[in-house]
Coordinates of N, CA and C and ligand atoms in Angstrom, one line a residue:
X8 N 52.8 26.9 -159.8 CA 53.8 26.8 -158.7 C 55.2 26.3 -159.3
X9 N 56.1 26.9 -159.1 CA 57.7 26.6 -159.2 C 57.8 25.2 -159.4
X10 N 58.6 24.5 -160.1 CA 58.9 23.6 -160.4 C 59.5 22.6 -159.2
X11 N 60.4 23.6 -158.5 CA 61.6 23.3 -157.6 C 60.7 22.9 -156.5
X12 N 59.6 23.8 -155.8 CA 59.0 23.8 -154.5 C 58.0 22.5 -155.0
X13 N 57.2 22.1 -156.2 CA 56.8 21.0 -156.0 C 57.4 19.5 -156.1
X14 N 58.5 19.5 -156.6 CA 59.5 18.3 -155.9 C 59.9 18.4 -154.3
X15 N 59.6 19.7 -154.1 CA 60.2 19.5 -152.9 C 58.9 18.9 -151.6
X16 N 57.7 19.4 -152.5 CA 56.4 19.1 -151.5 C 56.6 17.0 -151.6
X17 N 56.6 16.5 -152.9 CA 56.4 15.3 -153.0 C 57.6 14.5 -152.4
X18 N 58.9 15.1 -152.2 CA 59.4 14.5 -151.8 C 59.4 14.7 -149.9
X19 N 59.1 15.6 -149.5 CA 58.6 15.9 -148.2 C 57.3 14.6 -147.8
X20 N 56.6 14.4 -148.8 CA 55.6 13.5 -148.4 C 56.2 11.8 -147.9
X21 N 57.3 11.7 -148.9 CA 58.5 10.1 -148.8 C 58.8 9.9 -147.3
X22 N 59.0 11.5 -146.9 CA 59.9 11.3 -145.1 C 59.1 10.4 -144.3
X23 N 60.0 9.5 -143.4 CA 58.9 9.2 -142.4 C 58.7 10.1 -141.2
X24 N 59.8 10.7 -141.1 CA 60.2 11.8 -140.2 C 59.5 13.4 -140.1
X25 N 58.6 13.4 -141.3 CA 58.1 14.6 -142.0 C 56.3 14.6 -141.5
X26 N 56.1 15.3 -140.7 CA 54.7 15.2 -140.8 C 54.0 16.4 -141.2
X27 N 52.8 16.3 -141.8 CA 51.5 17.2 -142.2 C 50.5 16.8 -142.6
X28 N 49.8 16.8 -141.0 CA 48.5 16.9 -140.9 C 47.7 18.1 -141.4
X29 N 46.5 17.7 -141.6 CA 45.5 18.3 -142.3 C 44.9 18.9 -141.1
X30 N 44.0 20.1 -140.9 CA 43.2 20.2 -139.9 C 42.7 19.4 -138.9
X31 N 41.8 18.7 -140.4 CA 40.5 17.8 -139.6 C 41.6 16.6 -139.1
X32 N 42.6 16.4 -139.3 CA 43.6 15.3 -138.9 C 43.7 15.6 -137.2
X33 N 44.1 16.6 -137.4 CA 44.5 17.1 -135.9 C 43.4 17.4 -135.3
X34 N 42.6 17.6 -135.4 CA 41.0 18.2 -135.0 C 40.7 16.4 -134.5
X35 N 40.9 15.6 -135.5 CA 40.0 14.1 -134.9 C 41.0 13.3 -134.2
X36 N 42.5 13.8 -133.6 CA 43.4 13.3 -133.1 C 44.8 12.7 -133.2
X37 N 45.7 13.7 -133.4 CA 46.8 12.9 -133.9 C 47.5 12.4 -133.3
X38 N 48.1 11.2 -133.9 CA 48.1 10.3 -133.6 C 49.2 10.3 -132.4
X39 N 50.7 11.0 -133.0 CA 51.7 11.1 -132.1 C 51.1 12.4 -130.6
X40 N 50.3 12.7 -130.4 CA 49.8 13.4 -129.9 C 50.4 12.8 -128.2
X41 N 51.3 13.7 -127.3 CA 51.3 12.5 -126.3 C 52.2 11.4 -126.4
X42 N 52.9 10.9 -127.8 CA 53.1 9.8 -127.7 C 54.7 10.0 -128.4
X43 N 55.2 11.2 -128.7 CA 56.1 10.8 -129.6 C 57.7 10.2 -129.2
X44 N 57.8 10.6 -127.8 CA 58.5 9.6 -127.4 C 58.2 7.7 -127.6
X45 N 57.3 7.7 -127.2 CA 56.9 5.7 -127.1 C 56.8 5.4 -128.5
X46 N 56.1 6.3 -129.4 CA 56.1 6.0 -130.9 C 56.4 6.5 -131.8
X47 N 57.5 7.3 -131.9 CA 58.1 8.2 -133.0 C 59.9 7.9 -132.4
X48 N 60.2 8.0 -131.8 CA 61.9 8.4 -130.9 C 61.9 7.1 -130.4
X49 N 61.1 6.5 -129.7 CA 61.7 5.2 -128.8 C 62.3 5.4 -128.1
X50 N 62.3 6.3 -127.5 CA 63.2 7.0 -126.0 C 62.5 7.5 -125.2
X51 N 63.4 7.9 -124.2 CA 62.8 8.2 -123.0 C 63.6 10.2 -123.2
X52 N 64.2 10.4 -124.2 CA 65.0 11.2 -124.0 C 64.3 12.8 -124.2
X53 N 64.6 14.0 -123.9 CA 64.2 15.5 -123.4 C 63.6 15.6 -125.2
X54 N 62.4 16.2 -124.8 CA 62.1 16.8 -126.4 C 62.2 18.1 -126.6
X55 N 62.7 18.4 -127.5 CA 62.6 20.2 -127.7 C 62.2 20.4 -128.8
X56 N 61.4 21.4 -129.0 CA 60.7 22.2 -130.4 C 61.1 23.5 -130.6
X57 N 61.4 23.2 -131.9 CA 61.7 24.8 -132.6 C 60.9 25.2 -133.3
X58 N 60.4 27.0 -133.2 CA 59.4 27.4 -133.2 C 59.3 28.2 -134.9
X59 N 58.2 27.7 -136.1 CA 59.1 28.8 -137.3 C 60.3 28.2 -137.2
X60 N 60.9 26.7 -137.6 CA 62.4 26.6 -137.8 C 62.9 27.0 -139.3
X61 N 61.5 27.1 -140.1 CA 62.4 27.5 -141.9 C 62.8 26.5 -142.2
X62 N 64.4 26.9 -143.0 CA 64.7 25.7 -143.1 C 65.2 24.5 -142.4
X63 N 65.4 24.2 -140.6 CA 65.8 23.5 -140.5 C 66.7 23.1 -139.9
X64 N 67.7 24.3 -140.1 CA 69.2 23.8 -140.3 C 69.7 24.0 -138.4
X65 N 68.7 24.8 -137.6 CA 69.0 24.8 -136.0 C 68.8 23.6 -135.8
X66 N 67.5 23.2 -136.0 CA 67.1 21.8 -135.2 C 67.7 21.1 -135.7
X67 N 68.5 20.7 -136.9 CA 69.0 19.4 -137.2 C 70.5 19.4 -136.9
X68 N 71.2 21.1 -136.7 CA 72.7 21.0 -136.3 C 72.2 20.8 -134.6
X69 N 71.2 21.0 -133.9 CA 71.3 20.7 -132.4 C 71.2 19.5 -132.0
X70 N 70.1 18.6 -132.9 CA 70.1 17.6 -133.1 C 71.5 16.5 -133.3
X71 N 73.0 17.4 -133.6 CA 73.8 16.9 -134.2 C 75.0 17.2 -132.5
X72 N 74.3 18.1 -132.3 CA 74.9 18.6 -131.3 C 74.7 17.6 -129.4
X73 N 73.4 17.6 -129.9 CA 72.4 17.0 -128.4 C 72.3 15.8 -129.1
X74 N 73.0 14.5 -129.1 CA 72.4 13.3 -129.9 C 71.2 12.7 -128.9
X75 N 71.3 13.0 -127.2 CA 70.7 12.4 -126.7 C 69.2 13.4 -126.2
X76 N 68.8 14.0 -127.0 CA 67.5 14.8 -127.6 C 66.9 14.7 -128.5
X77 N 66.0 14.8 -128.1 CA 65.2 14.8 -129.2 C 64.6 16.0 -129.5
X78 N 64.6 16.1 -131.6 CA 64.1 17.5 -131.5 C 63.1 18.0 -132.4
X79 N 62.3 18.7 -132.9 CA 61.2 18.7 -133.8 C 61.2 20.1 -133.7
X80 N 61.2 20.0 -135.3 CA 60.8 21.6 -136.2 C 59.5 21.9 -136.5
X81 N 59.0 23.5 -136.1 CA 57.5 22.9 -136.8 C 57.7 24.7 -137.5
X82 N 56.7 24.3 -138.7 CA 57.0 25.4 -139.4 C 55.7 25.5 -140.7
X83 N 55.5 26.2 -141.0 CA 53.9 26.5 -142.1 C 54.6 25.9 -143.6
X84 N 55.6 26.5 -144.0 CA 56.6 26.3 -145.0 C 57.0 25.3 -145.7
X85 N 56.6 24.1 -146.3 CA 57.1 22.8 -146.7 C 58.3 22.5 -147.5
X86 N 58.2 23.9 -148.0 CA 59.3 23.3 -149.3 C 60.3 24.3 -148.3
X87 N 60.4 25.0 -147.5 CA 61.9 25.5 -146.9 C 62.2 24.5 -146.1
X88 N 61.4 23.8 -145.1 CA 61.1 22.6 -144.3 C 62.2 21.1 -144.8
X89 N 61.8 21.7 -146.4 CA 62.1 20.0 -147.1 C 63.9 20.1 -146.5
X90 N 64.6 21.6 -146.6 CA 66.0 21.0 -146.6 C 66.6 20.7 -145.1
X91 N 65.9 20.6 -144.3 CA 66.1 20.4 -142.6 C 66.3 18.9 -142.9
X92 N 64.7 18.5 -143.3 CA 64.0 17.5 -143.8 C 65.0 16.3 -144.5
X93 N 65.6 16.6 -145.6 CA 66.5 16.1 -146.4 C 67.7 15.9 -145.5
X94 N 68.9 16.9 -145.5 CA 69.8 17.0 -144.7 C 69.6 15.6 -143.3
X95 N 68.7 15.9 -142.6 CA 68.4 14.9 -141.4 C 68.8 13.2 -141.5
X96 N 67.7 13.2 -143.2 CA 68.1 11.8 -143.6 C 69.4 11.6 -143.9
X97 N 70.0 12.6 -144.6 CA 71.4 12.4 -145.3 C 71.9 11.7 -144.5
X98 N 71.9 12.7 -143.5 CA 72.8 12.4 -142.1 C 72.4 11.4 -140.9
X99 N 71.8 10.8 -141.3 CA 70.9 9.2 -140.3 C 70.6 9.5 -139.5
X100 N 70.0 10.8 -139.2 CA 69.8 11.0 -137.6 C 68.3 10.8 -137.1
X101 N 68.2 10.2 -136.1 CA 67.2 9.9 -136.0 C 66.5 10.5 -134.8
X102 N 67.0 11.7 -134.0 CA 66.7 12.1 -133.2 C 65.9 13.5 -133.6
X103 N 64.9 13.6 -134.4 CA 64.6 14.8 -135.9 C 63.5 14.7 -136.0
X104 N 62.6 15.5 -136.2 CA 61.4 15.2 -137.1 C 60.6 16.8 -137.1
X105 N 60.0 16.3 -138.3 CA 59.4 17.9 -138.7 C 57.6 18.0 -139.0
X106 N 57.3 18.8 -138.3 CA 56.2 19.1 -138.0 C 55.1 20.2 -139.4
X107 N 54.8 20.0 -140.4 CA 54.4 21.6 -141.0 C 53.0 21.4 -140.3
X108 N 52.8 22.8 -139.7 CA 51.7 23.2 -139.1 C 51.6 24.5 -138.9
X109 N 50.6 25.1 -138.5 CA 50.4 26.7 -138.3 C 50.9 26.3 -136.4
X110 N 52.0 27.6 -136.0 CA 52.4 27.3 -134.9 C 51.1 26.7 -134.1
X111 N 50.2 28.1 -134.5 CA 49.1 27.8 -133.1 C 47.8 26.7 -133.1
X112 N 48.8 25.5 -133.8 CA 47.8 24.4 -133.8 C 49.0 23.4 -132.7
X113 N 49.8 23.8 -132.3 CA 50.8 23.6 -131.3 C 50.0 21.7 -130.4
X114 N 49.1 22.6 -129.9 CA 48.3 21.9 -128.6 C 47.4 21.0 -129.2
X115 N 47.5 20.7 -130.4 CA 46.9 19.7 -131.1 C 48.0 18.3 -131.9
X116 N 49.4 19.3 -131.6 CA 50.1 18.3 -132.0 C 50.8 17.3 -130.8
X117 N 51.4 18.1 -129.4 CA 51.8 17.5 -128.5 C 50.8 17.1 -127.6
X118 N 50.7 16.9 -126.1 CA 50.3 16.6 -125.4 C 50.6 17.1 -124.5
X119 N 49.9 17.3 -123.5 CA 50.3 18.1 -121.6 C 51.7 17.6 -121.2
X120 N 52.4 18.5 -121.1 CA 53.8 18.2 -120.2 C 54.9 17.2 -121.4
X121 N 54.6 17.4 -122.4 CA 55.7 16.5 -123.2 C 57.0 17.4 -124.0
X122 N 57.0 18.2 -124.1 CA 58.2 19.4 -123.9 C 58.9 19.6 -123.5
X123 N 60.5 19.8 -123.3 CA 61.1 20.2 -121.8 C 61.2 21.5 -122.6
X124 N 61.7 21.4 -124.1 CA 62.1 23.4 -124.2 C 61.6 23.7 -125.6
X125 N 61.3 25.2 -125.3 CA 61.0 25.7 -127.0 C 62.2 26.6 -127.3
X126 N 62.7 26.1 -128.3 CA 62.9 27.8 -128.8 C 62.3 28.6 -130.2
X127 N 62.7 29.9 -129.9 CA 61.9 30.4 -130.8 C 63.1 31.5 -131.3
X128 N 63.1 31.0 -132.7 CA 64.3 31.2 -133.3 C 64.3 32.8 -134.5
X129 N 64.7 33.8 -134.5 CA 63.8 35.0 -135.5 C 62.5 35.0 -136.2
X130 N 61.6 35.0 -135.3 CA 60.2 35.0 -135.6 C 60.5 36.2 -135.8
X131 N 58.9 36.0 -136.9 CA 58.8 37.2 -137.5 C 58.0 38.1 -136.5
X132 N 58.8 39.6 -136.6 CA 58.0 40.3 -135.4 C 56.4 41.2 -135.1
X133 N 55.7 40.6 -136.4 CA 54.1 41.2 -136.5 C 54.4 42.3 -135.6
X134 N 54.3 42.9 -136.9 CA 54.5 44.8 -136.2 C 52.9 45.8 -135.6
X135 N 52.2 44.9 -136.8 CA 50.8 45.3 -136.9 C 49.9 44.3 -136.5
X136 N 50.2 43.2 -136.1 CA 49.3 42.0 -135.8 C 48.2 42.8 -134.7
X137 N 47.2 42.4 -134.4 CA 46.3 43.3 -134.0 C 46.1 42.3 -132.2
X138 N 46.5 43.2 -131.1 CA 47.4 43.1 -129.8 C 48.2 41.9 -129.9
X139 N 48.8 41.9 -130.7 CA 50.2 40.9 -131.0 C 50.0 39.5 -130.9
X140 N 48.9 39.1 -131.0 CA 49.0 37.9 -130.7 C 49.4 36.2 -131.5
X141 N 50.0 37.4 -133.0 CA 50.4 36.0 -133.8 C 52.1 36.3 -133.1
X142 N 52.4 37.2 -132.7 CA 53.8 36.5 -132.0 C 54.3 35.6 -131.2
X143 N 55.1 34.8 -131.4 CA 55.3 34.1 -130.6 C 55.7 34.0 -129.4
X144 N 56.0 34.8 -129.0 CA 55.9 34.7 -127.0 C 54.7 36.0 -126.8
X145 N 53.4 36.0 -127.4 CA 52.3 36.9 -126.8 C 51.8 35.7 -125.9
X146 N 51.2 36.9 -124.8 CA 50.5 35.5 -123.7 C 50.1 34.5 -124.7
X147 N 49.5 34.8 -125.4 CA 48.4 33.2 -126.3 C 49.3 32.6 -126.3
X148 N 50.3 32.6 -127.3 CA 51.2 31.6 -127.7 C 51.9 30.7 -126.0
X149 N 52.1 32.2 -124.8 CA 52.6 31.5 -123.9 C 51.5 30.7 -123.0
X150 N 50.3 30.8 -123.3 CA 49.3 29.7 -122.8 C 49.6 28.6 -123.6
X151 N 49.9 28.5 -124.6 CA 49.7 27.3 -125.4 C 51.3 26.5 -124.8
X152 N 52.6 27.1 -124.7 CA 53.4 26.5 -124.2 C 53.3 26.1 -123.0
X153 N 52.4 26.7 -121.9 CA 52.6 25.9 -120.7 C 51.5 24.8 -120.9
X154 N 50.6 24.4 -121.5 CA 49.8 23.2 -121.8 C 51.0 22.2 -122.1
X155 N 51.9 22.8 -122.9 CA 52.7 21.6 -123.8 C 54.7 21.2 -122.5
X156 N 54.4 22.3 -121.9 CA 55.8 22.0 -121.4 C 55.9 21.6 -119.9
X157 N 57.0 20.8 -119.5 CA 57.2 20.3 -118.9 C 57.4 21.1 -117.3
X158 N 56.8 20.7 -115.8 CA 57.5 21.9 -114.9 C 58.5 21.9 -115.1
X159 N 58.8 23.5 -114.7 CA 60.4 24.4 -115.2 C 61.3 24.3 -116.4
X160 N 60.0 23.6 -117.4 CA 60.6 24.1 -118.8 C 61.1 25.5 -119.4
X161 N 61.9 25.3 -120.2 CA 62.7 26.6 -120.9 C 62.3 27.0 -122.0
X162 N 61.9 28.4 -122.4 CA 61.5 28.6 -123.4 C 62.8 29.9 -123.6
X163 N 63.6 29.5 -124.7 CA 64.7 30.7 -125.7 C 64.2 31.0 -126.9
X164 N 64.6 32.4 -126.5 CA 64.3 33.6 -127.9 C 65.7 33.6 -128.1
X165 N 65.9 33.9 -129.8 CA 66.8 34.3 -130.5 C 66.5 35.1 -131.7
X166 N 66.6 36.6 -131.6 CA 66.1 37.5 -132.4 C 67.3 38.3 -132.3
X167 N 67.0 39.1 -133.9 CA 67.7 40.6 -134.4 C 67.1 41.6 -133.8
X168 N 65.3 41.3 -133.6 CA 64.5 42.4 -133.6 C 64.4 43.2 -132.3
X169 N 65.0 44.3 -132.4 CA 64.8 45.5 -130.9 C 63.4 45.3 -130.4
X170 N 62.5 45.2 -131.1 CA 61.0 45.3 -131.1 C 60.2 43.7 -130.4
X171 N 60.9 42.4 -131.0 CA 60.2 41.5 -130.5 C 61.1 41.0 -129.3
X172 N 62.3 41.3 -128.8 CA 63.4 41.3 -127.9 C 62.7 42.3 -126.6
X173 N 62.4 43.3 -126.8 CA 61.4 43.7 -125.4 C 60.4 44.0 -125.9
X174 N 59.7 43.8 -126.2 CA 58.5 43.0 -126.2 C 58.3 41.9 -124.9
X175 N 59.4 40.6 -125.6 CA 58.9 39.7 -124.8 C 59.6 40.3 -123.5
X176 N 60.6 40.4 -123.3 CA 60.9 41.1 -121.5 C 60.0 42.1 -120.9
X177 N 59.0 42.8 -121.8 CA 57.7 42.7 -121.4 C 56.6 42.0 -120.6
X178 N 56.5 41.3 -121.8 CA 55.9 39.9 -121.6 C 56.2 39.4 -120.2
X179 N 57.4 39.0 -120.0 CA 57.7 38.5 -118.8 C 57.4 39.2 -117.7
X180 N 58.2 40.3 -118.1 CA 58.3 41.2 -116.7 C 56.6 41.0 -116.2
X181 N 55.9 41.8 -117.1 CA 54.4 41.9 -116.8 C 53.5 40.6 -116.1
X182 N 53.8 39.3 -116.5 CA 53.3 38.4 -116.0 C 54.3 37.1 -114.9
X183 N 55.2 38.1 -114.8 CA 55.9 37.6 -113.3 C 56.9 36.4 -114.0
X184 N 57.2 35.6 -114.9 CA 58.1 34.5 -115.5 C 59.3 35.0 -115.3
X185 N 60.1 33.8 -114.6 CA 61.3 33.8 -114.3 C 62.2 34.1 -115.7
X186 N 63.2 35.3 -116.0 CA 64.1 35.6 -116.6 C 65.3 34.7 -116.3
X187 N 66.1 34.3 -117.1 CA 66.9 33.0 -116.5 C 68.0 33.9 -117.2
X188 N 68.1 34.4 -118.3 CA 69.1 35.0 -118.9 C 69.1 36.4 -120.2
X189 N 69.6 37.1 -120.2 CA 69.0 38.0 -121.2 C 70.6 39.0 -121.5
X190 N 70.9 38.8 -123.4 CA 71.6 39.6 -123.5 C 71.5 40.1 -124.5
X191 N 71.9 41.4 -124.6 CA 71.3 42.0 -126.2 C 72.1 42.6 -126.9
X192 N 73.1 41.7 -127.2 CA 74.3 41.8 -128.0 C 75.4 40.6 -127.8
X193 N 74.5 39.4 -128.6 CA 75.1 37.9 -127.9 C 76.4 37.7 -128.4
X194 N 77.0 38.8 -129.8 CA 78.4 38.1 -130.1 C 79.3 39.4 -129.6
X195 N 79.1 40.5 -128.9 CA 79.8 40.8 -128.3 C 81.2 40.7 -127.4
X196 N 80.8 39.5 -127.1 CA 81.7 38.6 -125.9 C 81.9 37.3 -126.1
X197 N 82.1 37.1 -127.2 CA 81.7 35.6 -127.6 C 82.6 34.4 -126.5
X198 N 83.4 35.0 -125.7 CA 84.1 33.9 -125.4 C 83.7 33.4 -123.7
X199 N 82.4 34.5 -123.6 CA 81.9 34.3 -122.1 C 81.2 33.2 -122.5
X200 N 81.3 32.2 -121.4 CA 80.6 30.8 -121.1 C 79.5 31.0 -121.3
X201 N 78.3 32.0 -120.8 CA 77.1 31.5 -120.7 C 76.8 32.0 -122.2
X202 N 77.4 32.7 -123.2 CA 76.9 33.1 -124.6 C 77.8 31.6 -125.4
X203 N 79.1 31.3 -125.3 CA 79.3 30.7 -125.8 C 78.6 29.4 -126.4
X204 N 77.8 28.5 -125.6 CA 77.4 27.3 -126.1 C 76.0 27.8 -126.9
X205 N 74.9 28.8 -126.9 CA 74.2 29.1 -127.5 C 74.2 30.1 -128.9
X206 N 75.9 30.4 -129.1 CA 76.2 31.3 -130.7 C 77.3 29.9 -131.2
X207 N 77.3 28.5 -130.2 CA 77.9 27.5 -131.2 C 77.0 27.2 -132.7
X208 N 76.0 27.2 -132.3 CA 74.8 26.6 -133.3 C 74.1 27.8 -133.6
X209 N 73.8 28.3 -135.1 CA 73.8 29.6 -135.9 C 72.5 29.1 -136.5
X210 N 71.6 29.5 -136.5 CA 70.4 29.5 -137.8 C 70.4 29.6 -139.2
X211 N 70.4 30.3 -139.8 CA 70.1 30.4 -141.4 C 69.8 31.8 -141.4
X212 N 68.9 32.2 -140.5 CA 68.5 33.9 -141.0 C 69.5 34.6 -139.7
X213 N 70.1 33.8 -138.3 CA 71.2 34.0 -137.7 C 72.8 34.5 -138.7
X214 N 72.7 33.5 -139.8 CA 74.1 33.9 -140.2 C 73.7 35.2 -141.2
X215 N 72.5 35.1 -141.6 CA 72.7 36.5 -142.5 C 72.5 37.8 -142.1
X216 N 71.9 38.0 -140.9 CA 71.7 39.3 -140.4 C 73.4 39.4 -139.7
X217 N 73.7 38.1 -139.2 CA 75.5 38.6 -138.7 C 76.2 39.2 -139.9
X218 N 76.3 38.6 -141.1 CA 76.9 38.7 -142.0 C 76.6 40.2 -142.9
X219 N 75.1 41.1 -142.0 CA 74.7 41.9 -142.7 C 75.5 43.0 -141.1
X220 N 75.7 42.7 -140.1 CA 76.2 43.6 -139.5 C 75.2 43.8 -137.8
X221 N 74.3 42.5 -138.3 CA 72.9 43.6 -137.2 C 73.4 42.9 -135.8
X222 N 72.9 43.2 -134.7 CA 73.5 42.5 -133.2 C 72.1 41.6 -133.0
X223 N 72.6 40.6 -132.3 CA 71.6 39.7 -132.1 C 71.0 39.5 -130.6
X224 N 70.1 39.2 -130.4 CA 69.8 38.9 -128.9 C 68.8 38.1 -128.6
X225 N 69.2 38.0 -127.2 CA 69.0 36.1 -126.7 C 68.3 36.0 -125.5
X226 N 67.3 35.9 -125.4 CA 67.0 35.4 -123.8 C 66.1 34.3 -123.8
X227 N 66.3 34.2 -122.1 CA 65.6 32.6 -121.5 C 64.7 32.8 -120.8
X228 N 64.2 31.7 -120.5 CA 62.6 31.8 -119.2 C 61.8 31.3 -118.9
X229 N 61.7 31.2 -117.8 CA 61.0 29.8 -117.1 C 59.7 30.8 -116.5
X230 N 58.4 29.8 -117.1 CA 56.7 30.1 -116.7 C 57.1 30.2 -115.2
X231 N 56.4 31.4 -114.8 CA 56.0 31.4 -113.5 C 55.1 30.1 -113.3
X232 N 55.2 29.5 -112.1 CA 53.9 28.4 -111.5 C 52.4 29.1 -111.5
X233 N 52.1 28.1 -111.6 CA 50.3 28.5 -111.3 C 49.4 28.1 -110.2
Ligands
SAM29 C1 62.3 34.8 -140.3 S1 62.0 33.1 -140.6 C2 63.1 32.3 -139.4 C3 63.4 30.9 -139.8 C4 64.5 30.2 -138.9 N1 64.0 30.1 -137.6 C5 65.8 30.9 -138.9 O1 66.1 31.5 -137.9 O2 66.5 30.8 -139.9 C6 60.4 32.9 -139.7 C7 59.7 31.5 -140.0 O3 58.6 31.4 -139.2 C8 57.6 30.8 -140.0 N2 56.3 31.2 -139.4 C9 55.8 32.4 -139.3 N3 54.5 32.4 -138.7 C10 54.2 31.1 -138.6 C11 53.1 30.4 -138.1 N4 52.0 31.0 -137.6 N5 53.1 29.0 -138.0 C12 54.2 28.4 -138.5 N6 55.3 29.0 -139.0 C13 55.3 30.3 -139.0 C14 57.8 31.2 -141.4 O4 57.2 30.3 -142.3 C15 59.3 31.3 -141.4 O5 59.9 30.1 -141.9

């Protein structure tokens, strides 16, 4: 293994803000499970999770953005992980923390209703995944968010892909979830209000598909009740 990515695993292990649990960790109960407000944040304040954040750099510029949020990256990736990770500390922020986990151990890491929003930031769009269900807004994935989110929580997509873009307006349409917003060409108009505050804060694989030419698109949505 690269020289680079194993400094970056050992020093990922230093964070206090850095977690990775093992299976059987999460399998026998972890710890922040439920609790990361009363024992990780010390606040009372909204949590949000970003879904696949990579390196980072969303959750910790929203983070910079929302000081009175709380926010958590979770991502398979450790050494892309590390520079969210790093950065965070640079910058003293304590409203941060990073999760490596396979997404769909999700419901092992939070607790019922401790969410107010996900977003889910250019996931990869499993073209071939077999009935889609490592995507991230396939029902599975959307069972696993309403375990973890809050009533009338928000879940944002931000994608290049024509394919994982309806798809999920699929998704919705088909299982009745409130559409809250949907555009599919978010820098179009940049100076309309409702695009504006959501193309403030750019991703990592956001700036290089802009920078390669591609259009981006954005939507929101609230779980139907049950
Ligand atoms: C295209 S990258 C996007 C990274 C970042 N959100 C951005 O916009 O710059 C997709 C990320 O999703 C992560 N990912 C894909 N499948 C995953 C899974 N099942 N569990 C956790 N992370 C996953 C990958 O490791 C990768 O970092």
């Amino acid at each position: 293994m690269a020289k680079r990515k194993l400094q970056r695993f050992a020093e990922n292990a230093t964070f206090n803000h850095f977690f990775q649990p093992l299976w059987e960790e999460l399998a026998a109960g972890f710890p922040l499970r439920g609790k990361w407000n009363s024992d990780f944040f010390g606040n009372d304040n909204p949590v949000i999770i970003e879904m696949g954040c990579g390196k980072g750099e969303y959750t910790v510029d929203l983070s910079d953005k929302y000081p009175e949020r709380n926010f958590i990256g979770i991502d398979k990736k450790g050494a892309r992980m590390w520079r969210g990770a790093k950065t965070s500390i640079e910058d003293n922020r304590k409203n941060v923390a990073f999760v490596r986990t396979r997404a769909e151990n999700i419901c092992m890491v939070f607790g019922p209703g401790e969410i107010d929003e996900i977003w889910i930031t250019f996931p990869e769009p499993q073209p071939n995944s077999p009935r889609h269900s490592k995507r991230f807004t396939s029902p599975e994935f959307i069972s696993r968010y309403r375990k973890l989110l809050k009533p009338g929580g928000i879940i944002h997509l931000k994608t290049d892909s024509d394919l994982f873009y309806t798809y999920t307006l699929e998704v919705i349409n088909e299982s009745g979830h409130e559409l809250l917003y949907s555009n599919n060409d978010l820098y179009a108009n940049p100076t309309d209000p409702e695009v504006k505050d959501v193309i403030d804060v750019q991703t990592h694989y956001e700036k290089i598909w802009l920078a390669q030419g591609l259009t981006i698109k954005y939507l929101r949505f609230r779980l139907k009740e049950e």
